[in-house]
mmCIF file of C-alpha atoms (C1' of nucleotides) in Angstrom:
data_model
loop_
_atom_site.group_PDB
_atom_site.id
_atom_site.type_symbol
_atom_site.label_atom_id
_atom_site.label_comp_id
_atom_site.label_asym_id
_atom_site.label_seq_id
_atom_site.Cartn_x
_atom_site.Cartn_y
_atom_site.Cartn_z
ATOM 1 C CA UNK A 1 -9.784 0.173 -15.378
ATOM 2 C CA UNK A 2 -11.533 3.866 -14.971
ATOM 3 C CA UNK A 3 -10.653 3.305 -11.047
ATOM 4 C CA UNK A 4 -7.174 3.587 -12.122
ATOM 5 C CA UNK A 5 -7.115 6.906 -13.477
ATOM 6 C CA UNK A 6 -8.705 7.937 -10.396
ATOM 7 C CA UNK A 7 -6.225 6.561 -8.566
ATOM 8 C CA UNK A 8 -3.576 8.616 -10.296
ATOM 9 C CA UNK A 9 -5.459 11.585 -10.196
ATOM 10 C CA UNK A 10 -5.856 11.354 -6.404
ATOM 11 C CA UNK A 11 -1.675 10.786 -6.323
ATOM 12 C CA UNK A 12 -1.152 13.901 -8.400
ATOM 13 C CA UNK A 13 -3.109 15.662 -6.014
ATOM 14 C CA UNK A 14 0.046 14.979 -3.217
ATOM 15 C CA UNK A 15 1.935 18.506 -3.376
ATOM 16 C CA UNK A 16 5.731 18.404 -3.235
ATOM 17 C CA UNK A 17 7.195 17.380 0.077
ATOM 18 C CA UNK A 18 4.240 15.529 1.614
ATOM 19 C CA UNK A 19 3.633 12.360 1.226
ATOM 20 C CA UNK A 20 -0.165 10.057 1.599
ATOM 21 C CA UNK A 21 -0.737 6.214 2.363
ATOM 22 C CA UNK A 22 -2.349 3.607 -0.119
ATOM 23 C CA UNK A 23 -5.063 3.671 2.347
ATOM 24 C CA UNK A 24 -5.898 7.394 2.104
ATOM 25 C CA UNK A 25 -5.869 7.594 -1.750
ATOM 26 C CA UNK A 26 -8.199 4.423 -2.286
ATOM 27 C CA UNK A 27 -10.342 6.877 -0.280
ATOM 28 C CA UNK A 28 -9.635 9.431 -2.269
ATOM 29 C CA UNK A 29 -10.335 7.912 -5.642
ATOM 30 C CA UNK A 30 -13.214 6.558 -4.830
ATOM 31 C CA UNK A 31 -12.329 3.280 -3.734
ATOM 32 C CA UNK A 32 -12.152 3.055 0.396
ATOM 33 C CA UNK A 33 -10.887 -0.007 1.892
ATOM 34 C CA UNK A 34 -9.186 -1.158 -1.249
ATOM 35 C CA UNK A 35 -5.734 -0.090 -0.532
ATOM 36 C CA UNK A 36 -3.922 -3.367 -2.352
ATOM 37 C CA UNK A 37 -5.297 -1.525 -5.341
ATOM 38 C CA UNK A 38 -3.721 1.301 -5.263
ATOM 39 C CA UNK A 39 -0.272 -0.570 -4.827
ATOM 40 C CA UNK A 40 -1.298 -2.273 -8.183
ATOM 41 C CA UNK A 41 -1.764 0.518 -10.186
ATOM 42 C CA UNK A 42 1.454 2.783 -8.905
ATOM 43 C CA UNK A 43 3.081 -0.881 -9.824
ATOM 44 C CA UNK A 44 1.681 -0.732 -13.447
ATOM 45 C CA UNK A 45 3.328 2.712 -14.248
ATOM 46 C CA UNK A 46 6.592 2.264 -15.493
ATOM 47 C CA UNK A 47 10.165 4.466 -15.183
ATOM 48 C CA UNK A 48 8.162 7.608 -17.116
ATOM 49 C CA UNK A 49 5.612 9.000 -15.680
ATOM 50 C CA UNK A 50 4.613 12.573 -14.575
ATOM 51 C CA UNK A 51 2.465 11.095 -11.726
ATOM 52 C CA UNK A 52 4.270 11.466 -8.421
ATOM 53 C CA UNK A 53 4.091 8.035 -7.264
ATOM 54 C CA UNK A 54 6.957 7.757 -4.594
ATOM 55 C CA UNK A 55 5.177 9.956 -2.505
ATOM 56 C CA UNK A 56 3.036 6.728 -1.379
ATOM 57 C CA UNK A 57 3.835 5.256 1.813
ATOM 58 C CA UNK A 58 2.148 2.861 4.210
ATOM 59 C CA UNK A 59 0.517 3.664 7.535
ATOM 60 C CA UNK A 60 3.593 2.699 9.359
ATOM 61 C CA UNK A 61 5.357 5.616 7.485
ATOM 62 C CA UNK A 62 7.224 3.237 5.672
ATOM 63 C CA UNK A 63 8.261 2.744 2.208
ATOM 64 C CA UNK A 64 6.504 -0.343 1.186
ATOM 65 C CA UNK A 65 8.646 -3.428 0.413
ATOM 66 C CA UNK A 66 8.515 -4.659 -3.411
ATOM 67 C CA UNK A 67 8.737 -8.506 -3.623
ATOM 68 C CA UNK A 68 12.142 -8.724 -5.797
ATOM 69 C CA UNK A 69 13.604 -5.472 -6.662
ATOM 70 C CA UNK A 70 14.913 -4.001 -3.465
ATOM 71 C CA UNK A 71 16.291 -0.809 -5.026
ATOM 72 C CA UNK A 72 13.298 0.578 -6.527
ATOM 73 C CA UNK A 73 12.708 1.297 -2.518
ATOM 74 C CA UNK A 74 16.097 3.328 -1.839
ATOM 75 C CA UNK A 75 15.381 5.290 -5.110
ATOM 76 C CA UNK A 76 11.651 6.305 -3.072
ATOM 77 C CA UNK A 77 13.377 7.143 0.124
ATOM 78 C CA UNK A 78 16.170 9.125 -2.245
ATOM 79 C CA UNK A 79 12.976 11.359 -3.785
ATOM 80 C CA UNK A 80 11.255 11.902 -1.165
ATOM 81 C CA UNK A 81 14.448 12.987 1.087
ATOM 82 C CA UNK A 82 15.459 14.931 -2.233
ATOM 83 C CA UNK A 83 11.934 17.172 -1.561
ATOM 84 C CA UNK A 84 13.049 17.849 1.934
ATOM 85 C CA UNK A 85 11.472 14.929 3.518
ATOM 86 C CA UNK A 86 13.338 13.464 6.801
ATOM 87 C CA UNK A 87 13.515 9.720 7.524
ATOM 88 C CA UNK A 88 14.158 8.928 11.267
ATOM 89 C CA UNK A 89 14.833 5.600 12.659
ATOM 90 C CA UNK A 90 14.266 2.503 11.071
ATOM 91 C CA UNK A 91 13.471 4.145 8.177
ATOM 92 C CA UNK A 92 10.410 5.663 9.130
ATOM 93 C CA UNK A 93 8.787 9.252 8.317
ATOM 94 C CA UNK A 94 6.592 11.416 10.736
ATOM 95 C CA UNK A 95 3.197 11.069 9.241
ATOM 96 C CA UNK A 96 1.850 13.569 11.254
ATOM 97 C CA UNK A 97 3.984 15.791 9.762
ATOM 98 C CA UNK A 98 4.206 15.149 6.263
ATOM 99 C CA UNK A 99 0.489 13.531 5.205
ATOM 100 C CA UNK A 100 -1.599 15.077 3.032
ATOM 101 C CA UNK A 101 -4.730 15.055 3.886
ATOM 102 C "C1'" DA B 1 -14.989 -22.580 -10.156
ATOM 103 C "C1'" DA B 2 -11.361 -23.032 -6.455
ATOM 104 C "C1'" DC B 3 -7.229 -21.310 -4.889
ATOM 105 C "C1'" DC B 4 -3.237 -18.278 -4.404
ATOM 106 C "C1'" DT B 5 -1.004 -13.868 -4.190
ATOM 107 C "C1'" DG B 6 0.028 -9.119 -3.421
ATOM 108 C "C1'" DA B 7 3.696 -1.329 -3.427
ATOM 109 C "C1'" DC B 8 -2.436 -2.566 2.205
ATOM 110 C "C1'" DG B 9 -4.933 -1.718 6.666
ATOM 111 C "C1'" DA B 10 -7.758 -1.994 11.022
ATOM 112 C "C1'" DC B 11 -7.940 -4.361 15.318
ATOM 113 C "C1'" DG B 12 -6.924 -7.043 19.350
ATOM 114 C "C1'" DC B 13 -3.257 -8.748 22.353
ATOM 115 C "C1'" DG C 1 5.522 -1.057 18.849
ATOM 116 C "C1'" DG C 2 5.609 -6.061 17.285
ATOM 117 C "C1'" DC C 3 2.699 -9.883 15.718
ATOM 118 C "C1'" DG C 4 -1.141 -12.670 14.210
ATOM 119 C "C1'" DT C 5 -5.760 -12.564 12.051
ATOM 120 C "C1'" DC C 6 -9.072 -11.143 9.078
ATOM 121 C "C1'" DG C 7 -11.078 -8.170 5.437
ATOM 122 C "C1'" DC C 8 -10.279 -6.483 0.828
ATOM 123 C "C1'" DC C 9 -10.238 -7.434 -4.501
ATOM 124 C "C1'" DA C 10 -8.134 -7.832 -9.288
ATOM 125 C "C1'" DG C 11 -5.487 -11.236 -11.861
ATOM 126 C "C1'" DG C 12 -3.320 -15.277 -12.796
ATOM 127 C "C1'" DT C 13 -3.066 -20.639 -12.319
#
DNA sequence: AACCTGACGACGC
DNA sequence: GGCGTCGCCAGGT
């Protein structure tokens, strides 16, 4: 329960127009190795929040595919693109460009 | 208690 | 880079 806030405090931490992976905020927060859980808690915030969740990708530099709900994705790539972010092919950003360490 | 399921990731081919 | 395998762990059946 506490692990989540850490979470989110490790996501607020991403500055505008860069972007982290699951894996490098579970590290952040306390919690290395246990990516899935960071997916879980961005999952349990709903439409209003201050906490700037799209800017969590995979490792791939992908935008992580929700089981369901395929547009929650394009509205990710449409924020992130929206802070000057570039997708190239196959929808796919340039990590070494844009992670936060 | 066993088993299944994910907004994941590292590693070996 | 694609693909399969295994490790990870909270929650729900």
């Amino acid at each position: 329960m506490s692990s989540r806030m850490q979470i989110y405090e490790a996501v607020r931490r991403i500055p505008r127009g860069r972007v982290s992976t699951y894996g490098d905020i579970a590290k952040a927060a306390g919690l290395p190795g246990q990516a899935r859980q960071v997916g879980y808690a961005l999952a349990a915030l709903g439409g209003e929040t201050d906490i700037p969740w799209h800017r969590v990708v995979n490792t791939s530099g992908r935008v992580s595919v929700r089981t369901g709900d395929r547009s929650v994705e394009e509205l990710q790539r449409a924020l992130l693109r929206a802070e000057g972010i570039r997708f190239g092919p196959a929808d796919t950003i340039d990590l070494r460009r844009y992670r936060h360490e």
